[in-house]
Amino acid sequence: MASMKRGVGYCENTDCEDYAKGVFLLNHGDTFYCPRCRQLGKVEKERGFYTGNSDIFKEVRVEYNFDPVNGVYREIAIVRDESLWGRNNVYTLQSPLIKTEKRALKVAEAILANLNRYRGLLNGDEIPRTTEIILSFDDPFEEFQRKVHQLGKELEQSGL
């Protein structure tokens, strides 16, 4: 699903002017050094996980407004599909990149709209794509073949 790993690096040096200020990280490792004081800080990664054992998702929770000092997410936005009945999975996204309720609800809605397309294809802590796959005949054959295979799996599971 998602191949890009996103996160935020935070300075933990209380004497630094950039203490607890976030720095966007893309495809990062587990170490972060503050660009101002050059001391080791901490990385908060964007991650997703789900609970339940069915292939249908009824609810998406987005934990947002990360507090780097206490290491907790201050708020949760929840979007549910009330048309589904019975026991269904709940997906949770923890993102230090989301600061507002408006954005969290938009992200939750987009994830819920796409989650049930994946039915059984979501692995571990992957974050589902909320964008389309673009096939290009200019891609190397192996890449093109991988994308076509992925689209085929998604189409099989979509119920169309």
PDB file of N, CA and C in Angstrom, residues 44-141:
ATOM      1  N   GLU A  44       8.961  10.833  15.551  1.00  0.00           N
ATOM      2  CA  GLU A  44       7.602  10.296  15.690  1.00  0.00           C
ATOM      3  C   GLU A  44       7.132   9.947  14.286  1.00  0.00           C
ATOM      4  N   LYS A  45       6.943   8.653  14.043  1.00  0.00           N
ATOM      5  CA  LYS A  45       6.562   8.174  12.720  1.00  0.00           C
ATOM      6  C   LYS A  45       5.049   8.155  12.558  1.00  0.00           C
ATOM      7  N   GLU A  46       4.619   8.410  11.346  1.00  0.00           N
ATOM      8  CA  GLU A  46       3.214   8.228  11.000  1.00  0.00           C
ATOM      9  C   GLU A  46       2.990   6.727  10.832  1.00  0.00           C
ATOM     10  N   ARG A  47       1.962   6.198  11.490  1.00  0.00           N
ATOM     11  CA  ARG A  47       1.730   4.756  11.408  1.00  0.00           C
ATOM     12  C   ARG A  47       0.243   4.449  11.498  1.00  0.00           C
ATOM     13  N   GLY A  48      -0.091   3.294  10.974  1.00  0.00           N
ATOM     14  CA  GLY A  48      -1.474   2.846  11.014  1.00  0.00           C
ATOM     15  C   GLY A  48      -1.550   1.398  11.448  1.00  0.00           C
ATOM     16  N   PHE A  49      -2.651   1.048  12.078  1.00  0.00           N
ATOM     17  CA  PHE A  49      -2.880  -0.331  12.503  1.00  0.00           C
ATOM     18  C   PHE A  49      -4.383  -0.556  12.608  1.00  0.00           C
ATOM     19  N   TYR A  50      -4.772  -1.824  12.654  1.00  0.00           N
ATOM     20  CA  TYR A  50      -6.198  -2.095  12.761  1.00  0.00           C
ATOM     21  C   TYR A  50      -6.468  -3.193  13.775  1.00  0.00           C
ATOM     22  N   THR A  51      -7.699  -3.198  14.270  1.00  0.00           N
ATOM     23  CA  THR A  51      -8.158  -4.243  15.173  1.00  0.00           C
ATOM     24  C   THR A  51      -9.354  -4.919  14.532  1.00  0.00           C
ATOM     25  N   GLY A  52      -9.522  -6.175  14.849  1.00  0.00           N
ATOM     26  CA  GLY A  52     -10.613  -6.953  14.277  1.00  0.00           C
ATOM     27  C   GLY A  52     -10.071  -8.001  13.335  1.00  0.00           C
ATOM     28  N   ASN A  53     -10.922  -8.936  12.963  1.00  0.00           N
ATOM     29  CA  ASN A  53     -10.459 -10.017  12.095  1.00  0.00           C
ATOM     30  C   ASN A  53     -11.356 -10.242  10.879  1.00  0.00           C
ATOM     31  N   SER A  54     -12.141  -9.245  10.526  1.00  0.00           N
ATOM     32  CA  SER A  54     -12.930  -9.360   9.295  1.00  0.00           C
ATOM     33  C   SER A  54     -12.230  -8.550   8.203  1.00  0.00           C
ATOM     34  N   ASP A  55     -12.750  -8.648   6.996  1.00  0.00           N
ATOM     35  CA  ASP A  55     -12.164  -7.884   5.889  1.00  0.00           C
ATOM     36  C   ASP A  55     -12.887  -6.561   5.661  1.00  0.00           C
ATOM     37  N   ILE A  56     -13.867  -6.253   6.489  1.00  0.00           N
ATOM     38  CA  ILE A  56     -14.662  -5.038   6.324  1.00  0.00           C
ATOM     39  C   ILE A  56     -14.318  -4.048   7.431  1.00  0.00           C
ATOM     40  N   PHE A  57     -14.121  -2.798   7.034  1.00  0.00           N
ATOM     41  CA  PHE A  57     -13.823  -1.737   7.997  1.00  0.00           C
ATOM     42  C   PHE A  57     -15.040  -0.839   8.147  1.00  0.00           C
ATOM     43  N   LYS A  58     -15.433  -0.617   9.387  1.00  0.00           N
ATOM     44  CA  LYS A  58     -16.590   0.223   9.683  1.00  0.00           C
ATOM     45  C   LYS A  58     -16.173   1.589  10.212  1.00  0.00           C
ATOM     46  N   GLU A  59     -14.990   1.671  10.791  1.00  0.00           N
ATOM     47  CA  GLU A  59     -14.591   2.893  11.489  1.00  0.00           C
ATOM     48  C   GLU A  59     -13.116   3.187  11.250  1.00  0.00           C
ATOM     49  N   VAL A  60     -12.806   4.472  11.116  1.00  0.00           N
ATOM     50  CA  VAL A  60     -11.423   4.938  11.037  1.00  0.00           C
ATOM     51  C   VAL A  60     -11.241   6.005  12.106  1.00  0.00           C
ATOM     52  N   ARG A  61     -10.165   5.850  12.863  1.00  0.00           N
ATOM     53  CA  ARG A  61      -9.801   6.836  13.883  1.00  0.00           C
ATOM     54  C   ARG A  61      -8.475   7.461  13.478  1.00  0.00           C
ATOM     55  N   VAL A  62      -8.405   8.766  13.564  1.00  0.00           N
ATOM     56  CA  VAL A  62      -7.151   9.471  13.295  1.00  0.00           C
ATOM     57  C   VAL A  62      -6.741  10.174  14.582  1.00  0.00           C
ATOM     58  N   GLU A  63      -5.609   9.741  15.130  1.00  0.00           N
ATOM     59  CA  GLU A  63      -5.057  10.395  16.311  1.00  0.00           C
ATOM     60  C   GLU A  63      -4.137  11.501  15.807  1.00  0.00           C
ATOM     61  N   TYR A  64      -4.360  12.727  16.279  1.00  0.00           N
ATOM     62  CA  TYR A  64      -3.640  13.880  15.748  1.00  0.00           C
ATOM     63  C   TYR A  64      -3.305  14.865  16.855  1.00  0.00           C
ATOM     64  N   ASN A  65      -2.685  15.979  16.474  1.00  0.00           N
ATOM     65  CA  ASN A  65      -2.250  17.021  17.407  1.00  0.00           C
ATOM     66  C   ASN A  65      -1.260  16.437  18.414  1.00  0.00           C
ATOM     67  N   PHE A  66      -0.150  15.915  17.882  1.00  0.00           N
ATOM     68  CA  PHE A  66       0.862  15.253  18.707  1.00  0.00           C
ATOM     69  C   PHE A  66       1.556  16.244  19.634  1.00  0.00           C
ATOM     70  N   ASP A  67       1.713  15.857  20.887  1.00  0.00           N
ATOM     71  CA  ASP A  67       2.418  16.647  21.898  1.00  0.00           C
ATOM     72  C   ASP A  67       3.798  16.028  22.087  1.00  0.00           C
ATOM     73  N   PRO A  68       4.859  16.634  21.521  1.00  0.00           N
ATOM     74  CA  PRO A  68       6.190  16.028  21.593  1.00  0.00           C
ATOM     75  C   PRO A  68       6.789  16.031  22.999  1.00  0.00           C
ATOM     76  N   VAL A  69       6.364  16.941  23.849  1.00  0.00           N
ATOM     77  CA  VAL A  69       6.907  17.004  25.208  1.00  0.00           C
ATOM     78  C   VAL A  69       6.445  15.796  26.023  1.00  0.00           C
ATOM     79  N   ASN A  70       5.158  15.470  25.925  1.00  0.00           N
ATOM     80  CA  ASN A  70       4.603  14.344  26.683  1.00  0.00           C
ATOM     81  C   ASN A  70       4.531  13.051  25.876  1.00  0.00           C
ATOM     82  N   GLY A  71       4.758  13.138  24.560  1.00  0.00           N
ATOM     83  CA  GLY A  71       4.751  11.952  23.705  1.00  0.00           C
ATOM     84  C   GLY A  71       3.376  11.335  23.506  1.00  0.00           C
ATOM     85  N   VAL A  72       2.329  12.163  23.463  1.00  0.00           N
ATOM     86  CA  VAL A  72       0.966  11.657  23.292  1.00  0.00           C
ATOM     87  C   VAL A  72       0.231  12.451  22.209  1.00  0.00           C
ATOM     88  N   TYR A  73      -0.767  11.796  21.634  1.00  0.00           N
ATOM     89  CA  TYR A  73      -1.672  12.483  20.710  1.00  0.00           C
ATOM     90  C   TYR A  73      -2.804  13.063  21.546  1.00  0.00           C
ATOM     91  N   ARG A  74      -3.067  14.335  21.374  1.00  0.00           N
ATOM     92  CA  ARG A  74      -4.049  15.023  22.214  1.00  0.00           C
ATOM     93  C   ARG A  74      -5.489  14.802  21.781  1.00  0.00           C
ATOM     94  N   GLU A  75      -5.716  14.510  20.496  1.00  0.00           N
ATOM     95  CA  GLU A  75      -7.094  14.443  20.010  1.00  0.00           C
ATOM     96  C   GLU A  75      -7.285  13.270  19.052  1.00  0.00           C
ATOM     97  N   ILE A  76      -8.553  12.861  18.911  1.00  0.00           N
ATOM     98  CA  ILE A  76      -8.919  11.759  18.020  1.00  0.00           C
ATOM     99  C   ILE A  76     -10.131  12.184  17.189  1.00  0.00           C
ATOM    100  N   ALA A  77     -10.048  11.968  15.888  1.00  0.00           N
ATOM    101  CA  ALA A  77     -11.189  12.185  14.987  1.00  0.00           C
ATOM    102  C   ALA A  77     -11.679  10.809  14.542  1.00  0.00           C
ATOM    103  N   ILE A  78     -12.991  10.608  14.559  1.00  0.00           N
ATOM    104  CA  ILE A  78     -13.567   9.302  14.227  1.00  0.00           C
ATOM    105  C   ILE A  78     -14.601   9.463  13.113  1.00  0.00           C
ATOM    106  N   VAL A  79     -14.481   8.589  12.097  1.00  0.00           N
ATOM    107  CA  VAL A  79     -15.464   8.531  11.011  1.00  0.00           C
ATOM    108  C   VAL A  79     -15.967   7.094  10.946  1.00  0.00           C
ATOM    109  N   ARG A  80     -17.302   6.928  10.915  1.00  0.00           N
ATOM    110  CA  ARG A  80     -17.921   5.599  10.887  1.00  0.00           C
ATOM    111  C   ARG A  80     -18.849   5.472   9.682  1.00  0.00           C
ATOM    112  N   ASP A  81     -18.940   4.257   9.175  1.00  0.00           N
ATOM    113  CA  ASP A  81     -19.933   3.929   8.157  1.00  0.00           C
ATOM    114  C   ASP A  81     -21.078   3.225   8.876  1.00  0.00           C
ATOM    115  N   GLU A  82     -22.127   3.961   9.191  1.00  0.00           N
ATOM    116  CA  GLU A  82     -23.249   3.418   9.964  1.00  0.00           C
ATOM    117  C   GLU A  82     -24.118   2.464   9.148  1.00  0.00           C
ATOM    118  N   SER A  83     -23.885   2.387   7.843  1.00  0.00           N
ATOM    119  CA  SER A  83     -24.679   1.471   7.022  1.00  0.00           C
ATOM    120  C   SER A  83     -24.235   0.022   7.211  1.00  0.00           C
ATOM    121  N   LEU A  84     -23.054  -0.181   7.789  1.00  0.00           N
ATOM    122  CA  LEU A  84     -22.558  -1.535   8.041  1.00  0.00           C
ATOM    123  C   LEU A  84     -23.032  -1.996   9.409  1.00  0.00           C
ATOM    124  N   TRP A  85     -23.412  -3.237   9.516  1.00  0.00           N
ATOM    125  CA  TRP A  85     -23.849  -3.774  10.796  1.00  0.00           C
ATOM    126  C   TRP A  85     -22.943  -4.935  11.173  1.00  0.00           C
ATOM    127  N   GLY A  86     -23.002  -5.319  12.414  1.00  0.00           N
ATOM    128  CA  GLY A  86     -22.190  -6.432  12.890  1.00  0.00           C
ATOM    129  C   GLY A  86     -20.804  -5.975  13.311  1.00  0.00           C
ATOM    130  N   ARG A  87     -19.957  -6.954  13.561  1.00  0.00           N
ATOM    131  CA  ARG A  87     -18.595  -6.676  14.007  1.00  0.00           C
ATOM    132  C   ARG A  87     -17.711  -6.443  12.789  1.00  0.00           C
ATOM    133  N   ASN A  88     -17.049  -5.315  12.785  1.00  0.00           N
ATOM    134  CA  ASN A  88     -16.168  -4.964  11.679  1.00  0.00           C
ATOM    135  C   ASN A  88     -14.876  -4.385  12.236  1.00  0.00           C
ATOM    136  N   ASN A  89     -13.876  -4.296  11.389  1.00  0.00           N
ATOM    137  CA  ASN A  89     -12.576  -3.782  11.811  1.00  0.00           C
ATOM    138  C   ASN A  89     -12.611  -2.281  12.075  1.00  0.00           C
ATOM    139  N   VAL A  90     -11.671  -1.851  12.917  1.00  0.00           N
ATOM    140  CA  VAL A  90     -11.446  -0.433  13.189  1.00  0.00           C
ATOM    141  C   VAL A  90      -9.999  -0.143  12.825  1.00  0.00           C
ATOM    142  N   TYR A  91      -9.790   0.855  11.985  1.00  0.00           N
ATOM    143  CA  TYR A  91      -8.444   1.251  11.569  1.00  0.00           C
ATOM    144  C   TYR A  91      -8.064   2.534  12.302  1.00  0.00           C
ATOM    145  N   THR A  92      -6.827   2.587  12.802  1.00  0.00           N
ATOM    146  CA  THR A  92      -6.336   3.773  13.503  1.00  0.00           C
ATOM    147  C   THR A  92      -5.077   4.287  12.821  1.00  0.00           C
ATOM    148  N   LEU A  93      -5.067   5.571  12.518  1.00  0.00           N
ATOM    149  CA  LEU A  93      -3.885   6.246  11.985  1.00  0.00           C
ATOM    150  C   LEU A  93      -3.387   7.211  13.046  1.00  0.00           C
ATOM    151  N   GLN A  94      -2.101   7.106  13.374  1.00  0.00           N
ATOM    152  CA  GLN A  94      -1.459   8.068  14.267  1.00  0.00           C
ATOM    153  C   GLN A  94      -0.538   8.914  13.406  1.00  0.00           C
ATOM    154  N   SER A  95      -0.812  10.214  13.340  1.00  0.00           N
ATOM    155  CA  SER A  95      -0.029  11.083  12.472  1.00  0.00           C
ATOM    156  C   SER A  95       0.387  12.362  13.179  1.00  0.00           C
ATOM    157  N   PRO A  96       1.704  12.556  13.338  1.00  0.00           N
ATOM    158  CA  PRO A  96       2.182  13.818  13.900  1.00  0.00           C
ATOM    159  C   PRO A  96       2.073  14.966  12.899  1.00  0.00           C
ATOM    160  N   LEU A  97       1.726  14.656  11.650  1.00  0.00           N
ATOM    161  CA  LEU A  97       1.628  15.676  10.609  1.00  0.00           C
ATOM    162  C   LEU A  97       0.282  16.393  10.620  1.00  0.00           C
ATOM    163  N   ILE A  98      -0.707  15.809  11.252  1.00  0.00           N
ATOM    164  CA  ILE A  98      -2.054  16.388  11.264  1.00  0.00           C
ATOM    165  C   ILE A  98      -2.245  17.175  12.550  1.00  0.00           C
ATOM    166  N   LYS A  99      -2.639  18.435  12.396  1.00  0.00           N
ATOM    167  CA  LYS A  99      -2.783  19.324  13.555  1.00  0.00           C
ATOM    168  C   LYS A  99      -4.225  19.721  13.849  1.00  0.00           C
ATOM    169  N   THR A 100      -5.109  19.687  12.841  1.00  0.00           N
ATOM    170  CA  THR A 100      -6.467  20.206  13.036  1.00  0.00           C
ATOM    171  C   THR A 100      -7.521  19.111  12.878  1.00  0.00           C
ATOM    172  N   GLU A 101      -8.667  19.331  13.505  1.00  0.00           N
ATOM    173  CA  GLU A 101      -9.777  18.389  13.405  1.00  0.00           C
ATOM    174  C   GLU A 101     -10.291  18.307  11.967  1.00  0.00           C
ATOM    175  N   LYS A 102     -10.359  19.436  11.286  1.00  0.00           N
ATOM    176  CA  LYS A 102     -10.851  19.466   9.911  1.00  0.00           C
ATOM    177  C   LYS A 102     -10.015  18.553   9.019  1.00  0.00           C
ATOM    178  N   ARG A 103      -8.703  18.655   9.123  1.00  0.00           N
ATOM    179  CA  ARG A 103      -7.806  17.822   8.315  1.00  0.00           C
ATOM    180  C   ARG A 103      -7.913  16.353   8.737  1.00  0.00           C
ATOM    181  N   ALA A 104      -7.980  16.099  10.037  1.00  0.00           N
ATOM    182  CA  ALA A 104      -8.074  14.725  10.539  1.00  0.00           C
ATOM    183  C   ALA A 104      -9.335  14.041  10.023  1.00  0.00           C
ATOM    184  N   LEU A 105     -10.450  14.753  10.017  1.00  0.00           N
ATOM    185  CA  LEU A 105     -11.702  14.177   9.519  1.00  0.00           C
ATOM    186  C   LEU A 105     -11.647  13.909   8.019  1.00  0.00           C
ATOM    187  N   LYS A 106     -11.004  14.799   7.259  1.00  0.00           N
ATOM    188  CA  LYS A 106     -10.856  14.579   5.813  1.00  0.00           C
ATOM    189  C   LYS A 106     -10.005  13.344   5.544  1.00  0.00           C
ATOM    190  N   VAL A 107      -8.910  13.204   6.282  1.00  0.00           N
ATOM    191  CA  VAL A 107      -8.032  12.046   6.112  1.00  0.00           C
ATOM    192  C   VAL A 107      -8.770  10.768   6.497  1.00  0.00           C
ATOM    193  N   ALA A 108      -9.488  10.790   7.613  1.00  0.00           N
ATOM    194  CA  ALA A 108     -10.241   9.612   8.060  1.00  0.00           C
ATOM    195  C   ALA A 108     -11.283   9.201   7.023  1.00  0.00           C
ATOM    196  N   GLU A 109     -11.980  10.174   6.465  1.00  0.00           N
ATOM    197  CA  GLU A 109     -13.000   9.889   5.454  1.00  0.00           C
ATOM    198  C   GLU A 109     -12.372   9.277   4.203  1.00  0.00           C
ATOM    199  N   ALA A 110     -11.240   9.813   3.776  1.00  0.00           N
ATOM    200  CA  ALA A 110     -10.555   9.282   2.591  1.00  0.00           C
ATOM    201  C   ALA A 110     -10.057   7.862   2.834  1.00  0.00           C
ATOM    202  N   ILE A 111      -9.527   7.608   4.022  1.00  0.00           N
ATOM    203  CA  ILE A 111      -9.042   6.261   4.338  1.00  0.00           C
ATOM    204  C   ILE A 111     -10.201   5.275   4.368  1.00  0.00           C
ATOM    205  N   LEU A 112     -11.298   5.639   5.031  1.00  0.00           N
ATOM    206  CA  LEU A 112     -12.450   4.737   5.112  1.00  0.00           C
ATOM    207  C   LEU A 112     -13.013   4.438   3.723  1.00  0.00           C
ATOM    208  N   ALA A 113     -13.028   5.436   2.860  1.00  0.00           N
ATOM    209  CA  ALA A 113     -13.540   5.242   1.503  1.00  0.00           C
ATOM    210  C   ALA A 113     -12.700   4.241   0.720  1.00  0.00           C
ATOM    211  N   ASN A 114     -11.417   4.129   1.059  1.00  0.00           N
ATOM    212  CA  ASN A 114     -10.525   3.244   0.310  1.00  0.00           C
ATOM    213  C   ASN A 114     -10.222   1.925   1.006  1.00  0.00           C
ATOM    214  N   LEU A 115     -10.375   1.855   2.318  1.00  0.00           N
ATOM    215  CA  LEU A 115      -9.982   0.654   3.052  1.00  0.00           C
ATOM    216  C   LEU A 115     -10.670  -0.615   2.572  1.00  0.00           C
ATOM    217  N   ASN A 116     -11.946  -0.557   2.349  1.00  0.00           N
ATOM    218  CA  ASN A 116     -12.666  -1.776   1.985  1.00  0.00           C
ATOM    219  C   ASN A 116     -12.332  -2.266   0.583  1.00  0.00           C
ATOM    220  N   ARG A 117     -11.638  -1.447  -0.192  1.00  0.00           N
ATOM    221  CA  ARG A 117     -11.123  -1.907  -1.495  1.00  0.00           C
ATOM    222  C   ARG A 117     -10.018  -2.926  -1.307  1.00  0.00           C
ATOM    223  N   TYR A 118      -9.310  -2.871  -0.184  1.00  0.00           N
ATOM    224  CA  TYR A 118      -8.119  -3.696   0.003  1.00  0.00           C
ATOM    225  C   TYR A 118      -8.410  -5.080   0.551  1.00  0.00           C
ATOM    226  N   ARG A 119      -9.530  -5.281   1.187  1.00  0.00           N
ATOM    227  CA  ARG A 119      -9.954  -6.561   1.758  1.00  0.00           C
ATOM    228  C   ARG A 119      -8.875  -7.630   1.784  1.00  0.00           C
ATOM    229  N   GLY A 120      -8.150  -7.712   2.862  1.00  0.00           N
ATOM    230  CA  GLY A 120      -7.138  -8.736   3.034  1.00  0.00           C
ATOM    231  C   GLY A 120      -5.780  -8.393   2.463  1.00  0.00           C
ATOM    232  N   LEU A 121      -5.640  -7.260   1.791  1.00  0.00           N
ATOM    233  CA  LEU A 121      -4.360  -6.897   1.194  1.00  0.00           C
ATOM    234  C   LEU A 121      -3.539  -5.982   2.088  1.00  0.00           C
ATOM    235  N   LEU A 122      -4.115  -5.480   3.176  1.00  0.00           N
ATOM    236  CA  LEU A 122      -3.423  -4.555   4.066  1.00  0.00           C
ATOM    237  C   LEU A 122      -2.497  -5.353   4.970  1.00  0.00           C
ATOM    238  N   ASN A 123      -1.209  -5.032   4.931  1.00  0.00           N
ATOM    239  CA  ASN A 123      -0.226  -5.760   5.722  1.00  0.00           C
ATOM    240  C   ASN A 123       0.288  -4.917   6.871  1.00  0.00           C
ATOM    241  N   GLY A 124       0.287  -5.502   8.060  1.00  0.00           N
ATOM    242  CA  GLY A 124       0.922  -4.877   9.218  1.00  0.00           C
ATOM    243  C   GLY A 124       0.526  -3.446   9.463  1.00  0.00           C
ATOM    244  N   ASP A 125       1.529  -2.569   9.486  1.00  0.00           N
ATOM    245  CA  ASP A 125       1.287  -1.165   9.825  1.00  0.00           C
ATOM    246  C   ASP A 125       1.214  -0.272   8.591  1.00  0.00           C
ATOM    247  N   GLU A 126       0.886  -0.851   7.446  1.00  0.00           N
ATOM    248  CA  GLU A 126       0.793  -0.046   6.232  1.00  0.00           C
ATOM    249  C   GLU A 126      -0.345   0.959   6.318  1.00  0.00           C
ATOM    250  N   ILE A 127      -0.149   2.071   5.672  1.00  0.00           N
ATOM    251  CA  ILE A 127      -1.173   3.102   5.591  1.00  0.00           C
ATOM    252  C   ILE A 127      -1.766   3.024   4.189  1.00  0.00           C
ATOM    253  N   PRO A 128      -3.076   2.825   4.075  1.00  0.00           N
ATOM    254  CA  PRO A 128      -3.664   2.666   2.745  1.00  0.00           C
ATOM    255  C   PRO A 128      -3.553   3.928   1.906  1.00  0.00           C
ATOM    256  N   ARG A 129      -3.341   3.721   0.623  1.00  0.00           N
ATOM    257  CA  ARG A 129      -3.291   4.849  -0.310  1.00  0.00           C
ATOM    258  C   ARG A 129      -4.667   5.460  -0.425  1.00  0.00           C
ATOM    259  N   THR A 130      -4.705   6.744  -0.570  1.00  0.00           N
ATOM    260  CA  THR A 130      -5.974   7.413  -0.855  1.00  0.00           C
ATOM    261  C   THR A 130      -5.888   8.083  -2.215  1.00  0.00           C
ATOM    262  N   THR A 131      -4.946   7.634  -3.027  1.00  0.00           N
ATOM    263  CA  THR A 131      -4.765   8.181  -4.366  1.00  0.00           C
ATOM    264  C   THR A 131      -4.849   7.048  -5.377  1.00  0.00           C
ATOM    265  N   GLU A 132      -4.933   7.402  -6.614  1.00  0.00           N
ATOM    266  CA  GLU A 132      -5.016   6.418  -7.681  1.00  0.00           C
ATOM    267  C   GLU A 132      -3.628   5.925  -8.058  1.00  0.00           C
ATOM    268  N   ILE A 133      -3.580   4.752  -8.667  1.00  0.00           N
ATOM    269  CA  ILE A 133      -2.340   4.234  -9.241  1.00  0.00           C
ATOM    270  C   ILE A 133      -2.298   4.689 -10.688  1.00  0.00           C
ATOM    271  N   ILE A 134      -1.190   5.269 -11.084  1.00  0.00           N
ATOM    272  CA  ILE A 134      -1.037   5.730 -12.463  1.00  0.00           C
ATOM    273  C   ILE A 134      -0.137   4.749 -13.193  1.00  0.00           C
ATOM    274  N   LEU A 135      -0.674   4.155 -14.249  1.00  0.00           N
ATOM    275  CA  LEU A 135       0.105   3.239 -15.069  1.00  0.00           C
ATOM    276  C   LEU A 135       0.755   4.023 -16.196  1.00  0.00           C
ATOM    277  N   SER A 136       2.050   3.822 -16.338  1.00  0.00           N
ATOM    278  CA  SER A 136       2.774   4.477 -17.414  1.00  0.00           C
ATOM    279  C   SER A 136       3.479   3.412 -18.245  1.00  0.00           C
ATOM    280  N   PHE A 137       3.282   3.468 -19.537  1.00  0.00           N
ATOM    281  CA  PHE A 137       3.963   2.524 -20.414  1.00  0.00           C
ATOM    282  C   PHE A 137       5.459   2.811 -20.490  1.00  0.00           C
ATOM    283  N   ASP A 138       5.887   3.929 -19.943  1.00  0.00           N
ATOM    284  CA  ASP A 138       7.310   4.257 -19.907  1.00  0.00           C
ATOM    285  C   ASP A 138       8.019   3.652 -18.703  1.00  0.00           C
ATOM    286  N   ASP A 139       7.261   3.103 -17.731  1.00  0.00           N
ATOM    287  CA  ASP A 139       7.875   2.454 -16.567  1.00  0.00           C
ATOM    288  C   ASP A 139       8.629   1.210 -17.016  1.00  0.00           C
ATOM    289  N   PRO A 140       9.656   0.817 -16.262  1.00  0.00           N
ATOM    290  CA  PRO A 140      10.297  -0.472 -16.551  1.00  0.00           C
ATOM    291  C   PRO A 140       9.251  -1.589 -16.463  1.00  0.00           C
ATOM    292  N   PHE A 141       9.455  -2.654 -17.231  1.00  0.00           N
ATOM    293  CA  PHE A 141       8.456  -3.713 -17.323  1.00  0.00           C
ATOM    294  C   PHE A 141       8.085  -4.288 -15.961  1.00  0.00           C
TER     295      PHE A 141
END
